[in-house]
Amino acid sequence: MYICDDVKFIMELLSKNGFKVYLVGGFIRDELMGKSCEDIDIATSALPEQTEKILTENSVKVIETGIKHGTVTAVINHTPYEITTFRKDGDYKDCRRPESVDFVTDIKEDLSRRDFTINAMAYNSEDGYIDLFGGREDLKNKIIRTVGNPDERFSEDALRIMRALRFASVLGFTIEENTKDAILRNSEKLKNIASERIFTELTKMLVGDYVFRILDEYREVIGVIIPELIPTFNCEQNNPWHIYNVYGHIIHSVAFAPKDKILRLAMFLHDIGKPQVKTTDENHRDHFKTHAAVGAEIAKTVLKRFKVSSEIYDKVTTLIYYHQSIENVDAIRVKRWLSKLGEDYTRSLFQMRAADLMAHNPEKVGEEAEKLAERQRELEEIISSGEAVKRSDLAVDGNDLIALGYRGREIGEKLNEILNLVVDNKIENNKDTIIRFMKGSEL
Ligand code: ATP
Ligand code: MG
């Protein structure tokens, strides 16, 4: 196994001082899969204070923040390495993280508290691989299986349910049957888990290559973490454009969207408003007028509960709010959207629409999809041409307007009006032209 010099150095220091030391967890899993892993976890029999002492005596910089939980962070060449004392978790309360951590001297106990067999292996050059639970076999067969009894393990820490779904979605593994049954039996326990931790796993799951299958098979879990999606599970859409019900459409569109956290999250929530606004006409066709605005409001509640950053909140809810406004490809005025939402949001909105279309009736959307692709090309051309789409691109600024006699709020309003004219190619973005135009008009 390739181990970089800095990690070797840390391991040799601890081992020279009589302690056991192993590489563990995700690093071993990824290494056995032939993937590189940035995140290196080192486990040792040395107590945190002992680890710290040995490292500092050898001029290694140490960050103490995790010491209470048994983790010392060594920093070599600006790279942090987490070194955790072998441990056995104490009592679990309310299906959450343990209150106390017992340090143990045996790697076996440390490995038994880990979540899945593929994450419960260790390695060092002296002992080779330590694989007590068939992790290598499960890796080979692409199986996610808890270490020990799955009901007990999910009761101890229900976040493991989300981690199982996340690993299955990212790695394309199958969740072993007993583990799967236990997930479905214990999913309600996720209600005891901090929403931020669920959200972290949810977004990692959403950007997985195999997300469709997971969202399809584990809707019970989805219903626990986002109950607002439950009404979509059986919401039919009788309408020639659709071949799936609302949830089916949602999860196909997620899988079609680029593997970006925000886009996939926006896709996952984009039609959450449909059940609330559904109407059926005399021809038995279903309609979902205003579902985007209603959906954006529901998404706000969901995202607040997850305590997401304001960047995620703003972007996801804006994308949902506008997703229906660009349904009519013929009416899309690319520059106007660019001017209204900016480069990043507009590009995302169009990407979202493309994924949304792909999850419609394939017999109906071919032409629309082509037109949308044309609009997307247009968007990139406009962006690279540097044409004026925002106020700061204008050939005039606030000072020019002050010189013309405008004051206070008027200045911003006039600049917006000029921008709209420029964006619509009604006047040229040239200082003289704009000033002449303003002097000679009511603008
Ligand atoms: P990645 O870093 O790619 O997200 P990982 O497996 O390294 O995956 P981490 O969250 O970094 O995941 O955790 C490191 C290791 O700690 C895991 O491989 C696993 O052995 C153990 N672990 C993490 N979370 C839990 C948990 N909730 N219950 C039991 N063991 C866990
Ligand atoms: Mg990790």
GROMACS .gro file of C-alpha atoms and ligand atoms in nm:
model
  475
    1MET     CA    1   0.000   0.000   0.000
    2TYR     CA    2   0.126   0.349  -0.080
    3ILE     CA    3   0.154   0.562   0.231
    4CYS     CA    4   0.291   0.914   0.197
    5ASP     CA    5   0.611   1.002   0.382
    6ASP     CA    6   0.446   1.234   0.632
    7VAL     CA    7   0.198   0.966   0.743
    8LYS     CA    8   0.477   0.707   0.759
    9PHE     CA    9   0.672   0.949   0.976
   10ILE     CA   10   0.381   0.990   1.221
   11MET     CA   11   0.320   0.615   1.234
   12GLU     CA   12   0.688   0.537   1.290
   13LEU     CA   13   0.710   0.789   1.572
   14LEU     CA   14   0.420   0.632   1.759
   15SER     CA   15   0.531   0.280   1.694
   16LYS     CA   16   0.892   0.354   1.801
   17ASN     CA   17   0.747   0.472   2.131
   18GLY     CA   18   0.578   0.137   2.185
   19PHE     CA   19   0.225   0.219   2.067
   20LYS     CA   20   0.011   0.039   1.814
   21VAL     CA   21  -0.082   0.252   1.516
   22TYR     CA   22  -0.298   0.182   1.210
   23LEU     CA   23  -0.455   0.349   0.912
   24VAL     CA   24  -0.831   0.300   0.940
   25GLY     CA   25  -1.176   0.364   0.798
   26GLY     CA   26  -1.246   0.541   0.470
   27PHE     CA   27  -0.881   0.555   0.373
   28ILE     CA   28  -0.849   0.176   0.369
   29ARG     CA   29  -1.182   0.137   0.189
   30ASP     CA   30  -1.086   0.382  -0.084
   31GLU     CA   31  -0.736   0.243  -0.115
   32LEU     CA   32  -0.870  -0.111  -0.165
   33MET     CA   33  -1.104   0.025  -0.431
   34GLY     CA   34  -0.809   0.184  -0.607
   35LYS     CA   35  -0.930   0.536  -0.530
   36SER     CA   36  -0.719   0.809  -0.382
   37CYS     CA   37  -0.839   0.941  -0.049
   38GLU     CA   38  -0.742   1.281   0.084
   39ASP     CA   39  -0.891   1.217   0.421
   40ILE     CA   40  -0.647   1.003   0.618
   41ASP     CA   41  -0.750   0.863   0.955
   42ILE     CA   42  -0.488   0.723   1.185
   43ALA     CA   43  -0.581   0.520   1.494
   44THR     CA   44  -0.345   0.449   1.781
   45SER     CA   45  -0.327   0.289   2.124
   46ALA     CA   46  -0.150   0.603   2.254
   47LEU     CA   47  -0.368   0.831   2.463
   48PRO     CA   48  -0.424   1.179   2.315
   49GLU     CA   49  -0.181   1.336   2.563
   50GLN     CA   50   0.082   1.076   2.478
   51THR     CA   51   0.035   1.130   2.105
   52GLU     CA   52   0.061   1.503   2.154
   53LYS     CA   53   0.378   1.472   2.361
   54ILE     CA   54   0.551   1.245   2.109
   55LEU     CA   55   0.459   1.467   1.818
   56THR     CA   56   0.562   1.796   1.977
   57GLU     CA   57   0.889   1.645   2.101
   58ASN     CA   58   0.960   1.570   1.737
   59SER     CA   59   0.871   1.922   1.625
   60VAL     CA   60   0.538   1.830   1.468
   61LYS     CA   61   0.275   2.099   1.501
   62VAL     CA   62  -0.034   1.980   1.688
   63ILE     CA   63  -0.389   2.113   1.701
   64GLU     CA   64  -0.561   2.019   2.024
   65THR     CA   65  -0.926   2.088   1.941
   66GLY     CA   66  -1.045   1.726   1.939
   67ILE     CA   67  -0.849   1.599   2.236
   68LYS     CA   68  -1.158   1.543   2.454
   69HIS     CA   69  -1.292   1.303   2.192
   70GLY     CA   70  -0.956   1.137   2.157
   71THR     CA   71  -0.840   1.312   1.842
   72VAL     CA   72  -0.513   1.493   1.795
   73THR     CA   73  -0.450   1.670   1.467
   74ALA     CA   74  -0.092   1.675   1.344
   75VAL     CA   75  -0.004   1.931   1.081
   76ILE     CA   76   0.284   1.855   0.847
   77ASN     CA   77   0.351   2.062   0.537
   78HIS     CA   78   0.018   2.239   0.593
   79THR     CA   79  -0.171   1.909   0.575
   80PRO     CA   80  -0.372   1.802   0.879
   81TYR     CA   81  -0.374   1.437   0.985
   82GLU     CA   82  -0.621   1.315   1.245
   83ILE     CA   83  -0.484   1.071   1.496
   84THR     CA   84  -0.751   0.913   1.713
   85THR     CA   85  -0.701   0.692   2.015
   86PHE     CA   86  -0.860   0.345   1.980
   87ARG     CA   87  -1.194   0.372   2.140
   88LYS     CA   88  -1.506   0.198   2.242
   89ASP     CA   89  -1.807   0.425   2.242
   90GLY     CA   90  -1.991   0.459   2.572
   91ASP     CA   91  -2.367   0.449   2.623
   92TYR     CA   92  -2.581   0.573   2.343
   93LYS     CA   93  -2.862   0.804   2.442
   94ASP     CA   94  -3.157   0.887   2.217
   95CYS     CA   95  -2.992   0.725   1.914
   96ARG     CA   96  -2.727   0.990   1.912
   97ARG     CA   97  -2.357   1.012   1.958
   98PRO     CA   98  -2.229   0.862   2.281
   99GLU     CA   99  -2.188   1.078   2.586
  100SER     CA  100  -1.856   0.927   2.681
  101VAL     CA  101  -1.568   0.770   2.501
  102ASP     CA  102  -1.362   0.491   2.658
  103PHE     CA  103  -1.014   0.457   2.527
  104VAL     CA  104  -0.910   0.099   2.473
  105THR     CA  105  -0.582  -0.053   2.383
  106ASP     CA  106  -0.709  -0.297   2.126
  107ILE     CA  107  -0.778  -0.212   1.763
  108LYS     CA  108  -1.043  -0.488   1.754
  109GLU     CA  109  -1.275  -0.296   1.980
  110ASP     CA  110  -1.213   0.019   1.784
  111LEU     CA  111  -1.308  -0.157   1.462
  112SER     CA  112  -1.623  -0.312   1.611
  113ARG     CA  113  -1.773   0.029   1.687
  114ARG     CA  114  -1.740   0.140   1.324
  115ASP     CA  115  -2.050   0.151   1.106
  116PHE     CA  116  -2.008  -0.075   0.803
  117THR     CA  117  -1.781  -0.368   0.727
  118ILE     CA  118  -1.620  -0.176   0.438
  119ASN     CA  119  -1.534   0.105   0.682
  120ALA     CA  120  -1.408  -0.121   0.959
  121MET     CA  121  -1.069  -0.231   0.833
  122ALA     CA  122  -0.724  -0.127   0.947
  123TYR     CA  123  -0.373  -0.156   0.809
  124ASN     CA  124  -0.016  -0.112   0.914
  125SER     CA  125   0.303  -0.248   0.763
  126GLU     CA  126   0.369  -0.475   1.059
  127ASP     CA  127   0.030  -0.651   1.081
  128GLY     CA  128  -0.094  -0.600   0.725
  129TYR     CA  129  -0.472  -0.571   0.681
  130ILE     CA  130  -0.695  -0.626   0.979
  131ASP     CA  131  -1.034  -0.727   0.845
  132LEU     CA  132  -1.243  -0.885   1.117
  133PHE     CA  133  -1.588  -0.847   0.962
  134GLY     CA  134  -1.543  -0.946   0.600
  135GLY     CA  135  -1.495  -0.591   0.473
  136ARG     CA  136  -1.280  -0.695   0.179
  137GLU     CA  137  -1.533  -0.954   0.070
  138ASP     CA  138  -1.815  -0.698   0.093
  139LEU     CA  139  -1.610  -0.448  -0.103
  140LYS     CA  140  -1.556  -0.708  -0.373
  141ASN     CA  141  -1.927  -0.790  -0.384
  142LYS     CA  142  -2.027  -0.424  -0.353
  143ILE     CA  143  -2.225  -0.465  -0.035
  144ILE     CA  144  -2.303  -0.227   0.250
  145ARG     CA  145  -2.349  -0.424   0.571
  146THR     CA  146  -2.339  -0.306   0.930
  147VAL     CA  147  -2.076  -0.436   1.168
  148GLY     CA  148  -2.288  -0.651   1.400
  149ASN     CA  149  -2.664  -0.644   1.445
  150PRO     CA  150  -2.811  -0.373   1.221
  151ASP     CA  151  -3.105  -0.292   1.448
  152GLU     CA  152  -2.867  -0.234   1.737
  153ARG     CA  153  -2.626  -0.032   1.529
  154PHE     CA  154  -2.899   0.195   1.389
  155SER     CA  155  -3.051   0.234   1.735
  156GLU     CA  156  -2.712   0.341   1.872
  157ASP     CA  157  -2.671   0.605   1.603
  158ALA     CA  158  -2.943   0.660   1.346
  159LEU     CA  159  -2.719   0.880   1.132
  160ARG     CA  160  -2.575   0.549   1.011
  161ILE     CA  161  -2.900   0.507   0.815
  162MET     CA  162  -2.815   0.814   0.610
  163ARG     CA  163  -2.454   0.703   0.580
  164ALA     CA  164  -2.565   0.366   0.440
  165LEU     CA  165  -2.778   0.539   0.176
  166ARG     CA  166  -2.497   0.781   0.100
  167PHE     CA  167  -2.235   0.511   0.047
  168ALA     CA  168  -2.479   0.309  -0.166
  169SER     CA  169  -2.556   0.614  -0.380
  170VAL     CA  170  -2.194   0.718  -0.424
  171LEU     CA  171  -2.037   0.375  -0.464
  172GLY     CA  172  -2.325   0.198  -0.640
  173PHE     CA  173  -2.328  -0.073  -0.374
  174THR     CA  174  -2.626  -0.279  -0.266
  175ILE     CA  175  -2.741  -0.255   0.092
  176GLU     CA  176  -2.745  -0.607   0.233
  177GLU     CA  177  -3.093  -0.737   0.305
  178ASN     CA  178  -3.087  -0.744   0.686
  179THR     CA  179  -2.926  -0.402   0.689
  180LYS     CA  180  -3.192  -0.277   0.447
  181ASP     CA  181  -3.479  -0.418   0.655
  182ALA     CA  182  -3.331  -0.260   0.967
  183ILE     CA  183  -3.301   0.076   0.789
  184LEU     CA  184  -3.669   0.066   0.702
  185ARG     CA  185  -3.763  -0.048   1.055
  186ASN     CA  186  -3.554   0.219   1.227
  187SER     CA  187  -3.588   0.516   0.994
  188GLU     CA  188  -3.808   0.709   1.241
  189LYS     CA  189  -3.505   0.727   1.472
  190LEU     CA  190  -3.354   0.982   1.237
  191LYS     CA  191  -3.584   1.231   1.407
  192ASN     CA  192  -3.339   1.229   1.699
  193ILE     CA  193  -3.044   1.326   1.484
  194ALA     CA  194  -2.926   1.685   1.441
  195SER     CA  195  -3.064   1.811   1.112
  196GLU     CA  196  -2.729   1.956   1.001
  197ARG     CA  197  -2.569   1.612   1.019
  198ILE     CA  198  -2.855   1.461   0.817
  199PHE     CA  199  -2.821   1.737   0.562
  200THR     CA  200  -2.449   1.671   0.513
  201GLU     CA  201  -2.518   1.306   0.435
  202LEU     CA  202  -2.823   1.393   0.223
  203THR     CA  203  -2.626   1.621  -0.008
  204LYS     CA  204  -2.346   1.368  -0.042
  205MET     CA  205  -2.610   1.111  -0.131
  206LEU     CA  206  -2.777   1.340  -0.385
  207VAL     CA  207  -2.456   1.386  -0.584
  208GLY     CA  208  -2.397   1.012  -0.605
  209ASP     CA  209  -2.396   0.839  -0.944
  210TYR     CA  210  -2.652   0.586  -0.823
  211VAL     CA  211  -2.888   0.825  -0.649
  212PHE     CA  212  -3.198   0.725  -0.846
  213ARG     CA  213  -3.216   0.375  -0.704
  214ILE     CA  214  -3.168   0.495  -0.349
  215LEU     CA  215  -3.433   0.766  -0.370
  216ASP     CA  216  -3.668   0.513  -0.525
  217GLU     CA  217  -3.610   0.227  -0.280
  218TYR     CA  218  -3.581   0.426   0.041
  219ARG     CA  219  -3.870   0.669   0.021
  220GLU     CA  220  -3.967   0.578   0.380
  221VAL     CA  221  -3.640   0.737   0.491
  222ILE     CA  222  -3.695   1.039   0.268
  223GLY     CA  223  -4.041   1.077   0.421
  224VAL     CA  224  -3.886   1.095   0.769
  225ILE     CA  225  -3.624   1.357   0.686
  226ILE     CA  226  -3.842   1.562   0.447
  227PRO     CA  227  -4.207   1.487   0.532
  228GLU     CA  228  -4.310   1.765   0.292
  229LEU     CA  229  -4.223   1.526   0.006
  230ILE     CA  230  -4.464   1.253   0.122
  231PRO     CA  231  -4.764   1.393  -0.074
  232THR     CA  232  -4.558   1.367  -0.396
  233PHE     CA  233  -4.508   0.990  -0.353
  234ASN     CA  234  -4.853   0.909  -0.489
  235CYS     CA  235  -4.938   1.229  -0.671
  236GLU     CA  236  -5.032   1.131  -1.026
  237GLN     CA  237  -4.994   1.373  -1.314
  238ASN     CA  238  -5.234   1.280  -1.587
  239ASN     CA  239  -5.106   1.492  -1.868
  240PRO     CA  240  -4.942   1.398  -2.200
  241TRP     CA  241  -4.614   1.558  -2.096
  242HIS     CA  242  -4.558   1.321  -1.811
  243ILE     CA  243  -4.505   0.948  -1.780
  244TYR     CA  244  -4.417   0.939  -1.411
  245ASN     CA  245  -4.601   1.057  -1.103
  246VAL     CA  246  -4.459   1.361  -0.923
  247TYR     CA  247  -4.206   1.176  -0.707
  248GLY     CA  248  -4.101   0.954  -0.998
  249HIS     CA  249  -4.046   1.264  -1.210
  250ILE     CA  250  -3.851   1.431  -0.929
  251ILE     CA  251  -3.610   1.145  -0.878
  252HIS     CA  252  -3.548   1.096  -1.250
  253SER     CA  253  -3.474   1.467  -1.281
  254VAL     CA  254  -3.231   1.453  -0.988
  255ALA     CA  255  -3.038   1.176  -1.162
  256PHE     CA  256  -3.029   1.376  -1.487
  257ALA     CA  257  -2.899   1.693  -1.320
  258PRO     CA  258  -2.526   1.770  -1.305
  259LYS     CA  259  -2.361   1.631  -0.993
  260ASP     CA  260  -2.363   1.959  -0.808
  261LYS     CA  261  -2.492   1.980  -0.453
  262ILE     CA  262  -2.711   2.287  -0.506
  263LEU     CA  263  -2.853   2.181  -0.841
  264ARG     CA  264  -2.943   1.835  -0.722
  265LEU     CA  265  -3.100   1.972  -0.407
  266ALA     CA  266  -3.303   2.219  -0.614
  267MET     CA  267  -3.413   1.934  -0.843
  268PHE     CA  268  -3.508   1.722  -0.544
  269LEU     CA  269  -3.738   1.994  -0.412
  270HIS     CA  270  -3.845   2.159  -0.738
  271ASP     CA  271  -4.192   2.004  -0.761
  272ILE     CA  272  -4.258   1.976  -0.387
  273GLY     CA  273  -4.544   2.229  -0.432
  274LYS     CA  274  -4.734   2.025  -0.692
  275PRO     CA  275  -4.966   1.820  -0.468
  276GLN     CA  276  -5.094   2.138  -0.298
  277VAL     CA  277  -5.199   2.312  -0.620
  278LYS     CA  278  -5.315   2.016  -0.828
  279THR     CA  279  -5.639   2.064  -1.021
  280THR     CA  280  -5.808   1.831  -1.268
  281ASP     CA  281  -6.002   1.968  -1.565
  282GLU     CA  282  -6.311   1.829  -1.738
  283ASN     CA  283  -6.089   1.619  -1.967
  284HIS     CA  284  -5.932   1.458  -1.661
  285ARG     CA  285  -5.606   1.637  -1.721
  286ASP     CA  286  -5.406   1.746  -1.421
  287HIS     CA  287  -5.268   2.097  -1.385
  288PHE     CA  288  -5.026   2.242  -1.133
  289LYS     CA  289  -5.049   2.617  -1.172
  290THR     CA  290  -4.826   2.823  -0.939
  291HIS     CA  291  -4.653   2.512  -0.810
  292ALA     CA  292  -4.313   2.679  -0.843
  293ALA     CA  293  -4.392   2.968  -0.611
  294VAL     CA  294  -4.568   2.739  -0.364
  295GLY     CA  295  -4.279   2.494  -0.387
  296ALA     CA  296  -4.024   2.765  -0.318
  297GLU     CA  297  -4.210   2.849   0.005
  298ILE     CA  298  -4.219   2.485   0.114
  299ALA     CA  299  -3.849   2.453   0.029
  300LYS     CA  300  -3.779   2.748   0.257
  301THR     CA  301  -3.930   2.560   0.551
  302VAL     CA  302  -3.733   2.247   0.465
  303LEU     CA  303  -3.403   2.430   0.423
  304LYS     CA  304  -3.449   2.631   0.741
  305ARG     CA  305  -3.500   2.309   0.931
  306PHE     CA  306  -3.172   2.182   0.787
  307LYS     CA  307  -3.005   2.509   0.895
  308VAL     CA  308  -2.838   2.547   0.557
  309SER     CA  309  -2.605   2.835   0.468
  310SER     CA  310  -2.763   3.147   0.322
  311GLU     CA  311  -2.592   3.071  -0.009
  312ILE     CA  312  -2.767   2.734  -0.039
  313TYR     CA  313  -3.095   2.876   0.086
  314ASP     CA  314  -3.099   3.165  -0.159
  315LYS     CA  315  -2.990   2.970  -0.461
  316VAL     CA  316  -3.208   2.664  -0.413
  317THR     CA  317  -3.523   2.862  -0.340
  318THR     CA  318  -3.458   3.104  -0.629
  319LEU     CA  319  -3.406   2.819  -0.874
  320ILE     CA  320  -3.725   2.652  -0.759
  321TYR     CA  321  -3.919   2.978  -0.777
  322TYR     CA  322  -3.817   3.043  -1.138
  323HIS     CA  323  -3.808   2.688  -1.274
  324GLN     CA  324  -4.154   2.713  -1.423
  325SER     CA  325  -4.094   3.058  -1.572
  326ILE     CA  326  -3.861   2.915  -1.830
  327GLU     CA  327  -4.091   2.629  -1.929
  328ASN     CA  328  -4.173   2.798  -2.257
  329VAL     CA  329  -3.845   2.768  -2.440
  330ASP     CA  330  -3.958   2.993  -2.725
  331ALA     CA  331  -4.015   3.278  -2.485
  332ILE     CA  332  -3.684   3.257  -2.307
  333ARG     CA  333  -3.500   3.586  -2.341
  334VAL     CA  334  -3.152   3.480  -2.246
  335LYS     CA  335  -3.008   3.825  -2.185
  336ARG     CA  336  -3.299   3.926  -1.967
  337TRP     CA  337  -3.249   3.623  -1.747
  338LEU     CA  338  -2.881   3.692  -1.733
  339SER     CA  339  -2.950   4.047  -1.632
  340LYS     CA  340  -3.207   3.945  -1.373
  341LEU     CA  341  -3.027   3.653  -1.206
  342GLY     CA  342  -2.660   3.679  -1.307
  343GLU     CA  343  -2.438   3.426  -1.474
  344ASP     CA  344  -2.426   3.154  -1.211
  345TYR     CA  345  -2.799   3.138  -1.134
  346THR     CA  346  -2.901   3.161  -1.501
  347ARG     CA  347  -2.668   2.882  -1.603
  348SER     CA  348  -2.800   2.669  -1.318
  349LEU     CA  349  -3.160   2.749  -1.404
  350PHE     CA  350  -3.108   2.633  -1.762
  351GLN     CA  351  -2.927   2.319  -1.648
  352MET     CA  352  -3.211   2.249  -1.413
  353ARG     CA  353  -3.464   2.292  -1.693
  354ALA     CA  354  -3.267   2.051  -1.912
  355ALA     CA  355  -3.273   1.783  -1.640
  356ASP     CA  356  -3.641   1.855  -1.574
  357LEU     CA  357  -3.726   1.807  -1.943
  358MET     CA  358  -3.538   1.479  -1.962
  359ALA     CA  359  -3.761   1.345  -1.686
  360HIS     CA  360  -4.078   1.415  -1.892
  361ASN     CA  361  -4.238   1.198  -2.157
  362PRO     CA  362  -3.943   1.136  -2.393
  363GLU     CA  363  -4.173   1.127  -2.694
  364LYS     CA  364  -4.284   1.482  -2.631
  365VAL     CA  365  -3.976   1.674  -2.531
  366GLY     CA  366  -3.716   1.616  -2.804
  367GLU     CA  367  -3.780   1.943  -2.983
  368GLU     CA  368  -3.797   2.143  -2.659
  369ALA     CA  369  -3.471   1.993  -2.541
  370GLU     CA  370  -3.299   2.095  -2.865
  371LYS     CA  371  -3.427   2.448  -2.837
  372LEU     CA  372  -3.314   2.467  -2.478
  373ALA     CA  373  -2.967   2.346  -2.574
  374GLU     CA  374  -2.962   2.627  -2.831
  375ARG     CA  375  -3.055   2.878  -2.555
  376GLN     CA  376  -2.776   2.737  -2.340
  377ARG     CA  377  -2.527   2.792  -2.622
  378GLU     CA  378  -2.659   3.144  -2.662
  379LEU     CA  379  -2.609   3.200  -2.291
  380GLU     CA  380  -2.244   3.095  -2.305
  381GLU     CA  381  -2.188   3.314  -2.611
  382ILE     CA  382  -2.334   3.618  -2.442
  383ILE     CA  383  -2.127   3.553  -2.129
  384SER     CA  384  -1.804   3.519  -2.323
  385SER     CA  385  -1.880   3.819  -2.546
  386GLY     CA  386  -1.886   4.041  -2.237
  387GLU     CA  387  -2.209   4.214  -2.350
  388ALA     CA  388  -2.363   4.437  -2.086
  389VAL     CA  389  -2.605   4.249  -1.861
  390LYS     CA  390  -2.554   4.411  -1.521
  391ARG     CA  391  -2.536   4.765  -1.394
  392SER     CA  392  -2.162   4.761  -1.353
  393ASP     CA  393  -2.128   4.671  -1.724
  394LEU     CA  394  -2.294   4.997  -1.828
  395ALA     CA  395  -2.090   5.272  -1.990
  396VAL     CA  396  -2.243   5.518  -1.744
  397ASP     CA  397  -2.246   5.510  -1.365
  398GLY     CA  398  -2.401   5.691  -1.072
  399ASN     CA  399  -2.168   5.989  -1.108
  400ASP     CA  400  -2.283   6.047  -1.465
  401LEU     CA  401  -2.642   6.052  -1.346
  402ILE     CA  402  -2.558   6.294  -1.063
  403ALA     CA  403  -2.401   6.520  -1.325
  404LEU     CA  404  -2.731   6.504  -1.510
  405GLY     CA  405  -2.915   6.617  -1.198
  406TYR     CA  406  -3.046   6.288  -1.053
  407ARG     CA  407  -3.041   6.237  -0.678
  408GLY     CA  408  -3.089   5.958  -0.420
  409ARG     CA  409  -3.304   5.661  -0.514
  410GLU     CA  410  -3.363   5.800  -0.862
  411ILE     CA  411  -3.007   5.714  -0.956
  412GLY     CA  412  -3.047   5.339  -0.906
  413GLU     CA  413  -3.388   5.339  -1.072
  414LYS     CA  414  -3.256   5.521  -1.381
  415LEU     CA  415  -2.957   5.292  -1.406
  416ASN     CA  416  -3.195   4.995  -1.406
  417GLU     CA  417  -3.404   5.151  -1.677
  418ILE     CA  418  -3.096   5.216  -1.889
  419LEU     CA  419  -2.978   4.861  -1.828
  420ASN     CA  420  -3.311   4.719  -1.948
  421LEU     CA  421  -3.288   4.923  -2.268
  422VAL     CA  422  -2.931   4.812  -2.327
  423VAL     CA  423  -3.014   4.448  -2.255
  424ASP     CA  424  -3.303   4.465  -2.504
  425ASN     CA  425  -3.068   4.623  -2.761
  426LYS     CA  426  -3.281   4.936  -2.769
  427ILE     CA  427  -2.984   5.160  -2.713
  428GLU     CA  428  -2.614   5.108  -2.753
  429ASN     CA  429  -2.398   5.076  -2.442
  430ASN     CA  430  -2.195   5.384  -2.515
  431LYS     CA  431  -2.160   5.678  -2.279
  432ASP     CA  432  -2.235   5.954  -2.532
  433THR     CA  433  -2.529   5.765  -2.677
  434ILE     CA  434  -2.680   5.698  -2.335
  435ILE     CA  435  -2.635   6.056  -2.213
  436ARG     CA  436  -2.772   6.199  -2.536
  437PHE     CA  437  -3.063   5.962  -2.514
  438MET     CA  438  -3.136   6.062  -2.155
  439LYS     CA  439  -3.118   6.431  -2.222
  440GLY     CA  440  -3.352   6.396  -2.515
  441SER     CA  441  -3.605   6.166  -2.356
  442GLU     CA  442  -3.832   6.133  -2.058
  443LEU     CA  443  -3.612   5.860  -1.915
  444ATP     P1  444  -1.566   0.995   0.365
  444ATP     O1  445  -1.455   1.061   0.441
  444ATP     O2  446  -1.535   0.954   0.228
  444ATP     O3  447  -1.693   1.069   0.376
  444ATP     P2  448  -1.542   0.798   0.568
  444ATP     O4  449  -1.580   0.654   0.574
  444ATP     O5  450  -1.398   0.831   0.586
  444ATP     O6  451  -1.597   0.856   0.434
  444ATP     P3  452  -1.586   0.968   0.792
  444ATP     O7  453  -1.709   1.040   0.832
  444ATP     O8  454  -1.464   1.044   0.756
  444ATP     O9  455  -1.629   0.871   0.673
  444ATP    O10  456  -1.553   0.866   0.910
  444ATP     C1  457  -1.433   0.796   0.920
  444ATP     C2  458  -1.459   0.656   0.973
  444ATP    O11  459  -1.519   0.664   1.102
  444ATP     C3  460  -1.556   0.573   0.889
  444ATP    O12  461  -1.490   0.506   0.784
  444ATP     C4  462  -1.611   0.479   0.993
  444ATP    O13  463  -1.521   0.373   1.017
  444ATP     C5  464  -1.619   0.564   1.117
  444ATP     N1  465  -1.748   0.630   1.136
  444ATP     C6  466  -1.784   0.753   1.091
  444ATP     N2  467  -1.909   0.784   1.130
  444ATP     C7  468  -1.955   0.678   1.199
  444ATP     C8  469  -2.077   0.648   1.268
  444ATP     N3  470  -2.179   0.734   1.268
  444ATP     N4  471  -2.087   0.528   1.332
  444ATP     C9  472  -1.982   0.442   1.333
  444ATP     N5  473  -1.867   0.464   1.271
  444ATP    C10  474  -1.851   0.579   1.205
  445MG      MG  475  -1.323   1.024   0.600
   0.00000   0.00000   0.00000
